[in-house]
PDB file of C-alpha atoms in Angstrom:
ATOM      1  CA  UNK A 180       0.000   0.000   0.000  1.00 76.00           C
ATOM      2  CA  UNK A 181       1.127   3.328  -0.511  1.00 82.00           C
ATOM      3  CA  UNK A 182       2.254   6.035   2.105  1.00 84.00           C
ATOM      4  CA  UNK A 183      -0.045   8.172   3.533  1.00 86.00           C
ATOM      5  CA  UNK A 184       0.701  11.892   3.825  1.00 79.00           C
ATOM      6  CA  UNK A 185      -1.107  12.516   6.989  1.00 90.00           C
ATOM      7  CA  UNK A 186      -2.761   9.871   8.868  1.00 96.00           C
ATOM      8  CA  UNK A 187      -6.053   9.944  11.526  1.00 97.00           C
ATOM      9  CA  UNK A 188      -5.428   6.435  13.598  1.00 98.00           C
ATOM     10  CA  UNK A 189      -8.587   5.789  16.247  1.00 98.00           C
ATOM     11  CA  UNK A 190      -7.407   2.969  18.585  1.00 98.00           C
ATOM     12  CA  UNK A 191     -10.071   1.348  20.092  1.00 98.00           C
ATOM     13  CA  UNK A 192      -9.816  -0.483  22.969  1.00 96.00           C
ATOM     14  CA  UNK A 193     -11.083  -1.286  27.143  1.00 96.00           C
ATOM     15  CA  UNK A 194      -8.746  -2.217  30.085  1.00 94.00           C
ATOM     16  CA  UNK A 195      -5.750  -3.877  28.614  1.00 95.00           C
ATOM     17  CA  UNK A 196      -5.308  -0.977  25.445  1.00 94.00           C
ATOM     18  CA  UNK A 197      -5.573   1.796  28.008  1.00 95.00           C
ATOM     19  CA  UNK A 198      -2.846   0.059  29.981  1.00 97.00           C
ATOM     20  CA  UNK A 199      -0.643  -0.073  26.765  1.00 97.00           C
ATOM     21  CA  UNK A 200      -1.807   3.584  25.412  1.00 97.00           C
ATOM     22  CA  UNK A 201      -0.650   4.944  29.130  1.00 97.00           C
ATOM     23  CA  UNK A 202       2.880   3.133  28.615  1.00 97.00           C
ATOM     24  CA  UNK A 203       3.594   6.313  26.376  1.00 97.00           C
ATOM     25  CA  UNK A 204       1.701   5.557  23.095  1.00 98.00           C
ATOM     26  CA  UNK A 205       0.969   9.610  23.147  1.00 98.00           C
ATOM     27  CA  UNK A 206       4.436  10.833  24.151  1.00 98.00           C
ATOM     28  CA  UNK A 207       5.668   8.240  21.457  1.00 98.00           C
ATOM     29  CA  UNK A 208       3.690  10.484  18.288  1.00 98.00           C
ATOM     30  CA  UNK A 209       4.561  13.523  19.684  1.00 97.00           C
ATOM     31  CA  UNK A 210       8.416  12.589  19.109  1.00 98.00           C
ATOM     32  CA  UNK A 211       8.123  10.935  16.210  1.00 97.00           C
ATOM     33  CA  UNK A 212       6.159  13.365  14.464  1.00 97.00           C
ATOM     34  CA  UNK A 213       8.121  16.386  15.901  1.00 96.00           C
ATOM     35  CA  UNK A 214      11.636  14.235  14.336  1.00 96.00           C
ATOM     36  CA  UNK A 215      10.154  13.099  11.053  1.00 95.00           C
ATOM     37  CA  UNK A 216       7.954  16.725  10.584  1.00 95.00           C
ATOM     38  CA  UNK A 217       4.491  13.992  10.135  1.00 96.00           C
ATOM     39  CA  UNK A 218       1.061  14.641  11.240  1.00 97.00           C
ATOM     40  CA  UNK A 219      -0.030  11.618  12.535  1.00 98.00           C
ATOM     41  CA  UNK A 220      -2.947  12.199  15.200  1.00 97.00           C
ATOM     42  CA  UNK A 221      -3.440   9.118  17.326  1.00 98.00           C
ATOM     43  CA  UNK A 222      -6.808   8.948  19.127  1.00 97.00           C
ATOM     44  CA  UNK A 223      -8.350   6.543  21.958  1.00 98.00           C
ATOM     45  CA  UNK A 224     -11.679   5.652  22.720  1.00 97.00           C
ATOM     46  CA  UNK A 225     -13.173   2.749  24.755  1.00 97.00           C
ATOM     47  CA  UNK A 226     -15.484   0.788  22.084  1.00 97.00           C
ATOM     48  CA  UNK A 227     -18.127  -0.313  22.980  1.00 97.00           C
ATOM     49  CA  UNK A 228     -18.853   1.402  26.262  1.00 97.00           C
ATOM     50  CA  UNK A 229     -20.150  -0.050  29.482  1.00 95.00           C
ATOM     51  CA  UNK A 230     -23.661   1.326  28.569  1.00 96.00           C
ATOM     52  CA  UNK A 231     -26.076   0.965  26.878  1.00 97.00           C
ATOM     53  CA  UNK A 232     -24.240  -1.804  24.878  1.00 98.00           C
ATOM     54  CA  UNK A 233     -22.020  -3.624  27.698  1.00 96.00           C
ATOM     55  CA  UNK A 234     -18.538  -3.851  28.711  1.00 95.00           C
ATOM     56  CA  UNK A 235     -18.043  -6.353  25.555  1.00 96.00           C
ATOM     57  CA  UNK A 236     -15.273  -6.359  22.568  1.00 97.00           C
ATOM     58  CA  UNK A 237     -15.438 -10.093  21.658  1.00 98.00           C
ATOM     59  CA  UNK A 238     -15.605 -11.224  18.003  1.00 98.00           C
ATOM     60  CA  UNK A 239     -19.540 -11.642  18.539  1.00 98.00           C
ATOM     61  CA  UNK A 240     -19.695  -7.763  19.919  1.00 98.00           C
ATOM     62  CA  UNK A 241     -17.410  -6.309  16.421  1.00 98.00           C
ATOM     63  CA  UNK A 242     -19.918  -8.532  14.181  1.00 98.00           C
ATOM     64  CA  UNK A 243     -22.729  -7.101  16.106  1.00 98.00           C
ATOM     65  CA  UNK A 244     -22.001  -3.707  16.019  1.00 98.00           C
ATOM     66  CA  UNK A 245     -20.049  -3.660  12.712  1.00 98.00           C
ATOM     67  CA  UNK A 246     -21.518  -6.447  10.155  1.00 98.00           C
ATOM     68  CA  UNK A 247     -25.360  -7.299  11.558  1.00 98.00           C
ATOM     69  CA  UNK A 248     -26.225  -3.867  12.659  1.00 98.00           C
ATOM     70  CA  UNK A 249     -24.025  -1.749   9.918  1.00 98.00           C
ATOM     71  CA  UNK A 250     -25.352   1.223   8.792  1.00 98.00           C
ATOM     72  CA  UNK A 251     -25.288   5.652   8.371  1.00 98.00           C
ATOM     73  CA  UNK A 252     -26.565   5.363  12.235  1.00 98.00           C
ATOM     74  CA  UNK A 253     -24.870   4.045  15.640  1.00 98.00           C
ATOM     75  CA  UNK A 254     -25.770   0.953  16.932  1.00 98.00           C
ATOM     76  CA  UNK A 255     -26.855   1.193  20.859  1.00 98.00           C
ATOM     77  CA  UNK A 256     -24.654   4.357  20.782  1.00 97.00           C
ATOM     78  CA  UNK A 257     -22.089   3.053  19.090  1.00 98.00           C
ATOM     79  CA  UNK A 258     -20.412   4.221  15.829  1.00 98.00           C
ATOM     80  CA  UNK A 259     -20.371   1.742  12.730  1.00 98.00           C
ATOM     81  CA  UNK A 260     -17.986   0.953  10.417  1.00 98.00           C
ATOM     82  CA  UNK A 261     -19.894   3.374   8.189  1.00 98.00           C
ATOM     83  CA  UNK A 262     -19.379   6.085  10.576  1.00 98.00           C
ATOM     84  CA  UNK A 263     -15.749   6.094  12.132  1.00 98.00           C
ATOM     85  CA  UNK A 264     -14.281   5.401   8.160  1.00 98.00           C
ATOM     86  CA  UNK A 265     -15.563   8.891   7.344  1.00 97.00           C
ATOM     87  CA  UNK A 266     -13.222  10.244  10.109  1.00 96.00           C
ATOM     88  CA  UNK A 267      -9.927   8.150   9.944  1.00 98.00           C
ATOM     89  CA  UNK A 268      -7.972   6.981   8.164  1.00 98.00           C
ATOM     90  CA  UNK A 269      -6.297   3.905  10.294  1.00 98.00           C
ATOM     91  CA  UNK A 270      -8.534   2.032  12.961  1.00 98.00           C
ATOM     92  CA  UNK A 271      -6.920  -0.357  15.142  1.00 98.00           C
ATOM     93  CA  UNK A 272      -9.295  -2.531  17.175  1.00 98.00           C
ATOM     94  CA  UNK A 273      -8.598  -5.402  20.238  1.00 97.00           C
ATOM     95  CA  UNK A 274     -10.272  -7.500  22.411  1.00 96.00           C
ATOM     96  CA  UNK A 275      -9.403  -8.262  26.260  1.00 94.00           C
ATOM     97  CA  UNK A 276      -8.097 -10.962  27.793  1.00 96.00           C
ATOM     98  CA  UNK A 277     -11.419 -12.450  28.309  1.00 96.00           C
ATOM     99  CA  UNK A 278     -11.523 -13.455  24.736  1.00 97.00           C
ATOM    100  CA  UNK A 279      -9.209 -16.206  25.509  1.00 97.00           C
ATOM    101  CA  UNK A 280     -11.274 -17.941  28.028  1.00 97.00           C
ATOM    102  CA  UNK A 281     -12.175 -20.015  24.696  1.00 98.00           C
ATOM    103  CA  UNK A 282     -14.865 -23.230  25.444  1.00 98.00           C
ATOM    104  CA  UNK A 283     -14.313 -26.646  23.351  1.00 98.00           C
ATOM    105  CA  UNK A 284     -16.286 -26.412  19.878  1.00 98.00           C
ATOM    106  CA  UNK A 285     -20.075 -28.338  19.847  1.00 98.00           C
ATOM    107  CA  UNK A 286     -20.315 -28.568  15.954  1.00 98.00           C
ATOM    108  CA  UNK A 287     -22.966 -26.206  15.676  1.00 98.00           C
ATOM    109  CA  UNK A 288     -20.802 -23.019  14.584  1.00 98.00           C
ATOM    110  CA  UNK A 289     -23.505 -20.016  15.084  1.00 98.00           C
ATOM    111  CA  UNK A 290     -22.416 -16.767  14.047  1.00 98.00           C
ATOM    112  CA  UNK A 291     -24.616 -15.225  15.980  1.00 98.00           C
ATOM    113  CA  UNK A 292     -23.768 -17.104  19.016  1.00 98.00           C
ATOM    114  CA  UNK A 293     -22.052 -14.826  21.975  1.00 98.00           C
ATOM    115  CA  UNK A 294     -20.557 -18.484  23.480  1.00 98.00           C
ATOM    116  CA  UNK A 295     -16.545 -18.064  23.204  1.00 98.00           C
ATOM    117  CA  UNK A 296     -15.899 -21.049  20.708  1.00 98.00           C
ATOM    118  CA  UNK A 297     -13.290 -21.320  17.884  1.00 98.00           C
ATOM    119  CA  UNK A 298     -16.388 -22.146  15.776  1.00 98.00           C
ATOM    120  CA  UNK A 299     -18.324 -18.948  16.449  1.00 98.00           C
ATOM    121  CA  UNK A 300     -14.694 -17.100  16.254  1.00 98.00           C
ATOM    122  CA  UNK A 301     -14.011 -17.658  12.758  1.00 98.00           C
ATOM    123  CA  UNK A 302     -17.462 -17.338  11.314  1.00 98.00           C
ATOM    124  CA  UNK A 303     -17.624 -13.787  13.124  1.00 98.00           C
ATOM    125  CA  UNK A 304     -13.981 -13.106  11.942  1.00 98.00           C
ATOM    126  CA  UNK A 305     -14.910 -13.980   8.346  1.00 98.00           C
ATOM    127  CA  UNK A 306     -17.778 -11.882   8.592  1.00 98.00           C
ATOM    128  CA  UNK A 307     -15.728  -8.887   9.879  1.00 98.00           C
ATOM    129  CA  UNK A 308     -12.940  -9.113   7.408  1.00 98.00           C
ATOM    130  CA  UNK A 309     -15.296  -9.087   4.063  1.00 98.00           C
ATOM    131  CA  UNK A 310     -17.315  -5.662   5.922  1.00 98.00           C
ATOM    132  CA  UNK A 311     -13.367  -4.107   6.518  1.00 98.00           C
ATOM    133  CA  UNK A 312     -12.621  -5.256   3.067  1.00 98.00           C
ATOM    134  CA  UNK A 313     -15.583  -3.212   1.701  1.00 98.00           C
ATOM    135  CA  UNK A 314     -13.898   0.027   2.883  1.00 98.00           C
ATOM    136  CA  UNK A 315     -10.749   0.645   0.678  1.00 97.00           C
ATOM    137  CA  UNK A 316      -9.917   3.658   2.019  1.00 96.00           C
ATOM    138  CA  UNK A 317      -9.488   2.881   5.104  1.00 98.00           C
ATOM    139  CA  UNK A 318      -6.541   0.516   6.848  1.00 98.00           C
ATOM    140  CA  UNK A 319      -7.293  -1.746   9.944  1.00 98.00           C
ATOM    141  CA  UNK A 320      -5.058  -2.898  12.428  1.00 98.00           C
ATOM    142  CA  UNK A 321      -6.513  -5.788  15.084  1.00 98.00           C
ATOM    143  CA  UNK A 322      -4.644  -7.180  17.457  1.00 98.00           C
ATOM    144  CA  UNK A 323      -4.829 -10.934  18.519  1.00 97.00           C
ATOM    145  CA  UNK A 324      -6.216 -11.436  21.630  1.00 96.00           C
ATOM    146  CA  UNK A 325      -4.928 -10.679  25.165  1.00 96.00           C
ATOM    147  CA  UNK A 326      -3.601 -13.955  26.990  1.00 97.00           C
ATOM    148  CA  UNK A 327      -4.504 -14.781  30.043  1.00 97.00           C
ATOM    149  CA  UNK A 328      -1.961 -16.153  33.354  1.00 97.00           C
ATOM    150  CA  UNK A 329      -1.593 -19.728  33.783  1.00 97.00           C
ATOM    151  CA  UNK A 330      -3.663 -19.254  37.015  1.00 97.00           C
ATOM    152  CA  UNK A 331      -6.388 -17.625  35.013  1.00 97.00           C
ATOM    153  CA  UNK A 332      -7.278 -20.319  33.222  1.00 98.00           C
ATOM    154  CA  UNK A 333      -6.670 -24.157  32.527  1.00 97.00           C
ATOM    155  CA  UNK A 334      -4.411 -25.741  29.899  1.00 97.00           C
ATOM    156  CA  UNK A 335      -7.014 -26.684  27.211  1.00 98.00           C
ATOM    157  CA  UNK A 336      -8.705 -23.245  26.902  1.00 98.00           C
ATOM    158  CA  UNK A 337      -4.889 -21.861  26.604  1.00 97.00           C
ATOM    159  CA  UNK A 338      -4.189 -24.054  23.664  1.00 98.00           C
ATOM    160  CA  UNK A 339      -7.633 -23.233  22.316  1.00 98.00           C
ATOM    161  CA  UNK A 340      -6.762 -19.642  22.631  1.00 98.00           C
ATOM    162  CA  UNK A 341      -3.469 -19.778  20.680  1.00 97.00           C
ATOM    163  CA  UNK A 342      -4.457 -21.859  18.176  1.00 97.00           C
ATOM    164  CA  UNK A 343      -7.019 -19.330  17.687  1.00 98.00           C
ATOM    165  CA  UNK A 344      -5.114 -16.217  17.364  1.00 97.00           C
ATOM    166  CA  UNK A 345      -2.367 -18.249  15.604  1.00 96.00           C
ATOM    167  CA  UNK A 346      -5.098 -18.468  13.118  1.00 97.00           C
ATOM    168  CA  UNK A 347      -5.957 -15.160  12.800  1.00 97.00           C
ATOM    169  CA  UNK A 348      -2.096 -14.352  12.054  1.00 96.00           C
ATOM    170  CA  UNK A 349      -1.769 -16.721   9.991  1.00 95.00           C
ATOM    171  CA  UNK A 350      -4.625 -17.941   7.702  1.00 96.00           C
ATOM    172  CA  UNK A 351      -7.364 -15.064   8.177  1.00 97.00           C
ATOM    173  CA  UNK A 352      -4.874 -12.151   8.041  1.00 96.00           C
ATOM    174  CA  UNK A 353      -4.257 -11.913   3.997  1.00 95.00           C
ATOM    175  CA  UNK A 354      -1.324 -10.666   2.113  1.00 93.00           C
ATOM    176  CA  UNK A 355      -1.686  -7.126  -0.067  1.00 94.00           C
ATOM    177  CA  UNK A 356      -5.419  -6.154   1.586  1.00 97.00           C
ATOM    178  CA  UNK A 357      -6.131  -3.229   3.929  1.00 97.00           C
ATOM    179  CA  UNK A 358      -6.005  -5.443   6.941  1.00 98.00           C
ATOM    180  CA  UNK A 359      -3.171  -5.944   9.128  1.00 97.00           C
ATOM    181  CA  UNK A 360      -2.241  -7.524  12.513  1.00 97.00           C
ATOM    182  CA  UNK A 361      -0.080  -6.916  15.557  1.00 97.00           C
ATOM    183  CA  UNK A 362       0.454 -10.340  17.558  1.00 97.00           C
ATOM    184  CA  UNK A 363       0.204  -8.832  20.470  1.00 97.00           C
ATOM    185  CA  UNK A 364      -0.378 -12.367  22.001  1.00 97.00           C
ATOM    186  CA  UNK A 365       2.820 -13.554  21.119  1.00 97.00           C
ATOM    187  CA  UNK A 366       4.226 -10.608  23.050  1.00 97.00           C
ATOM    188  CA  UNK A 367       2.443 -11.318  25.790  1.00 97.00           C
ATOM    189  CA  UNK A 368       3.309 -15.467  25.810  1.00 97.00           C
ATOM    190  CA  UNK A 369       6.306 -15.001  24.334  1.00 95.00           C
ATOM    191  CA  UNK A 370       5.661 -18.374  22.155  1.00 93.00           C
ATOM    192  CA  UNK A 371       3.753 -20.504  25.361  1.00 95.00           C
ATOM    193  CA  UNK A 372      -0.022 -20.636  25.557  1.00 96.00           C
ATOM    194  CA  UNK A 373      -0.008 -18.367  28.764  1.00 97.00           C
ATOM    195  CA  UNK A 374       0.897 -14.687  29.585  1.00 97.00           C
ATOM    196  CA  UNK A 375       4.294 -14.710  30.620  1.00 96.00           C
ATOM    197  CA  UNK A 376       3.982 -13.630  34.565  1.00 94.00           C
ATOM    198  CA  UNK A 377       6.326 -11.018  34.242  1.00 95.00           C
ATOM    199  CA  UNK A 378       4.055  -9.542  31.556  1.00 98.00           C
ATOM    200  CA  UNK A 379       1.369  -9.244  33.758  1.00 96.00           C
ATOM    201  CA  UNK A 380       0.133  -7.576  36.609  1.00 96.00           C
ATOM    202  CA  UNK A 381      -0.695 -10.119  39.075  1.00 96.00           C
ATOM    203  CA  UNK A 382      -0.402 -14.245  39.382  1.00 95.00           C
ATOM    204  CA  UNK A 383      -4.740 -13.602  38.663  1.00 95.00           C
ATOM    205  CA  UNK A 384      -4.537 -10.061  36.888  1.00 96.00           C
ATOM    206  CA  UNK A 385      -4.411 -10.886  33.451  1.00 96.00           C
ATOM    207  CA  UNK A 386      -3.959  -6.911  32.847  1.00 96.00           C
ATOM    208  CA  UNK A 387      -0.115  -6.153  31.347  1.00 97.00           C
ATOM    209  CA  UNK A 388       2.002  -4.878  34.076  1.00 97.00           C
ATOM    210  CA  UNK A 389       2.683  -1.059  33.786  1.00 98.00           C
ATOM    211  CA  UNK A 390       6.417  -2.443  33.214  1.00 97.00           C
ATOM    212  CA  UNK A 391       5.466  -4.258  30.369  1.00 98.00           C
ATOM    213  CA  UNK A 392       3.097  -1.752  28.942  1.00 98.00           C
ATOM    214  CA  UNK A 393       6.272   0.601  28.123  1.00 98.00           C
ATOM    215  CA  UNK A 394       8.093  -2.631  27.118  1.00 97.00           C
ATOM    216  CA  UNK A 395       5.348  -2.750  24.351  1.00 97.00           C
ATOM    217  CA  UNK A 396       3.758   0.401  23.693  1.00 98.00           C
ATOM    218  CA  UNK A 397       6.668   1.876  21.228  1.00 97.00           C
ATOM    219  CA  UNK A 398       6.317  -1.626  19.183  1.00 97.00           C
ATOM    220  CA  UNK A 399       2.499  -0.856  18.931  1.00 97.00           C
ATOM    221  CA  UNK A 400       3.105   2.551  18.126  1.00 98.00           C
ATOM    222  CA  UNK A 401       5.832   1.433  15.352  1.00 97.00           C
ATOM    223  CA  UNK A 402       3.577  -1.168  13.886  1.00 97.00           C
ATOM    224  CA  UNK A 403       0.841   1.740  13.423  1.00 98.00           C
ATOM    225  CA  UNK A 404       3.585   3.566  11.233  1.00 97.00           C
ATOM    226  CA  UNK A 405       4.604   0.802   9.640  1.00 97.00           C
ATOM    227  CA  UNK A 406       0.834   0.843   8.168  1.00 97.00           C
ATOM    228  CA  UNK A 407       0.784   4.510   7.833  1.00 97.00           C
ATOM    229  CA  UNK A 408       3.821   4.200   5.408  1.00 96.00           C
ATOM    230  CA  UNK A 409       3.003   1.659   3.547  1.00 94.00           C
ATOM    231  CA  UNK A 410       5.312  -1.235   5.533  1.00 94.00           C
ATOM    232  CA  UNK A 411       2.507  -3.234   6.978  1.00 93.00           C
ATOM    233  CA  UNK A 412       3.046  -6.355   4.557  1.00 90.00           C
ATOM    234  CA  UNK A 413       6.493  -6.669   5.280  1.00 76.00           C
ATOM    235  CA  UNK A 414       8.106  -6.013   8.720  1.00 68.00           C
ATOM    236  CA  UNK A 415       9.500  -8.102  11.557  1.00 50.00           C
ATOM    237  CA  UNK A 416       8.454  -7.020  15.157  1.00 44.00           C
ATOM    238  CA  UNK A 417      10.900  -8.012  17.592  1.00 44.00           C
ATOM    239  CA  UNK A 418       9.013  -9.364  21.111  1.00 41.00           C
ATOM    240  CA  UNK A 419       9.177  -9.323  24.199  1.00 38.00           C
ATOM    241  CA  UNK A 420      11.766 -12.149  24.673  1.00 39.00           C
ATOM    242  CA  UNK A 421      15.290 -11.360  22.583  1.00 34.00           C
ATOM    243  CA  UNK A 422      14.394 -13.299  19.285  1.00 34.00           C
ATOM    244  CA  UNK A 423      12.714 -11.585  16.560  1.00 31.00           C
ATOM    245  CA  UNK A 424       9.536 -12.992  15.308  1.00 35.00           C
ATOM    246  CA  UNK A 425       8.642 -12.914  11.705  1.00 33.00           C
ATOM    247  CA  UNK A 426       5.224 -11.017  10.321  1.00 32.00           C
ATOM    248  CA  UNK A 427       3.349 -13.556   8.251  1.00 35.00           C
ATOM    249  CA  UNK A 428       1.456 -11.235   5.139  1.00 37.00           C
ATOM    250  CA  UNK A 429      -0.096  -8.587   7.253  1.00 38.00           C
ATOM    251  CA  UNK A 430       0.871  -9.118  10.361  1.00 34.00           C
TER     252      UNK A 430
END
C-alpha cells in the first residue's frame, strides 16, 4: 500500500489498550512526528462502552455492532464501520483478555452465538474481514487477543486460545489487503499458551504490568507507522523475549 501523507489512527480499545496507550503511546507520536515533521494524530476511545451496549469487545460484539447492525446510524450508541471510516484513516481494534477464556467447539458453529468457541470465532472473523474489506480507504489494524496467566485459566482453553489467534495471524490475516495484525499475544506469551507472569500484573490479573506496557507500547506505536507508510506487509516485530519474530502477510 502506498504512504499516507497525513494519517487519523482511532485505537479502540477497554482495560488492557488503556494500559498499553498509558505506557507512552501519546508521548511516542509527539516525538516521532516532531523528528520526522508527520502529522499523525493518534486517538483513543473505549469501544463499545459499558452502557447501553455492555462492557463487551469479543468477536460476537465487532460482528454485532459492525456487520449485523451496519449502517449511516450508531448501533446502541455506538459508531459503525460506516461512521468512524468517514473520520480516519487507520482504525486499530482489540479485544481483552477475556476473549481467551475459549470453550471446546459443539459442531454447531452459530455466528450469531455470543458463546466463546473457535467455531463462532471464525465465522464472526470472516464476517468482519469481508465488511473491513468493503472500505478501501481505510486501513485496519486488530490485534490478537490478550492472553490470560496460567492461574487464570486451565491448559485446554490456553491451547484453544493460541491456536485461535495463531489463526488469525496466519490464515485469516491476507497478504496485499487493507487489513493488518499486531500479535500482540505472542508478546504477551512469548511463544507458550499463557501470559508470561512477568508480563502481567498479578499471578490472577491478566492486565499487562505497567512495566510491560512501556516494554510494548513503542512496538504498537511502530507497527501503526509501519501501516501509515506503507510497511505493513512486510516487517518483523521483535518481542518481548530477545528473538525476533517474523510477520506472516499482514501481520
Amino acid at each position: 500500500m502506498t504512504r499516507l501523507a497525513a494519517a487519523n489512527v482511532l485505537f479502540l480499545h477497554h482495560s488492557t489498550g488503556e494500559c498499553v496507550w498509558k505506557g507512552g503511546v501519546p508521548e511516542w507520536f509527539a516525538a516521532y512526528n516532531a523528528r520526522h515533521q508527520t502529522d499523525y494524530r493518534v486517538t483513543e476511545s473505549i469501544f463499545p462502552k459499558k452502557r447501553p451496549y455492555g462492557w463487551k469487545n469479543y468477536p460476537y460484539d465487532y460482528w454485532n455492532i459492525w456487520v449485523k447492525n451496519a449502517g449511516p446510524s450508531p448501533f446502541l450508541e455506538e459508531p459503525t464501520l460506516e461512521i468512524l471510516t468517514r473520520q480516519y484513516d487507520v482504525i486499530v481494534f482489540k479485544h481483552c483478555f477475556p476473549v481467551s477464556d475459549i470453550l471446546p467447539d459443539i459442531g454447531v458453529p452459530d455466528i450469531s452465538s455470543k458463546d466463546k468457541r473457535i467455531e463462532n470465532y471464525k465465522l464472526q472473523y470472516m464476517a468482519l474481514r469481508e465488511k473491513l474489506h468493503s472500505f478501501t480507504d481505510t486501513r485496519f489494524i486488530v490485534w490478537t487477543g490478550a492472553a490470560l496467566t496460567e492461574e487464570s485459566t486451565s491448559p485446554d482453553s490456553a491451547r484453544r486460545a493460541a491456536d485461535f489467534f495463531h489463526w488469525v495471524r496466519d490464515v485469516w490475516d491476507e497478504p496485499g489487503d487493507n487489513i493488518f495484525v499486531w500479535d500482540f499475544f505472542n508478546l504477551e506469551t512469548e511463544g507458550s499458551p499463557y501470559m508470561k507472569d512477568g508480563h502481567a500484573a498479578g499471578p490472577y490479573d491478566s492486565h499487562p504490568s505497567p512495566a510491560f506496557s512501556r516494554q510494548v507500547a513503542p512496538l504498537f506505536c511502530q507497527r501503526i507507522v509501519d501501516v501509515i507508510e506503507g510497511r505493513g506487509d512486510a516487517v518483523r516485530l521483535p518481542p518481548a523475549s530477545s528473538e525476533a519474530v517474523s510477520y506472516h502477510h499482514g501481520a
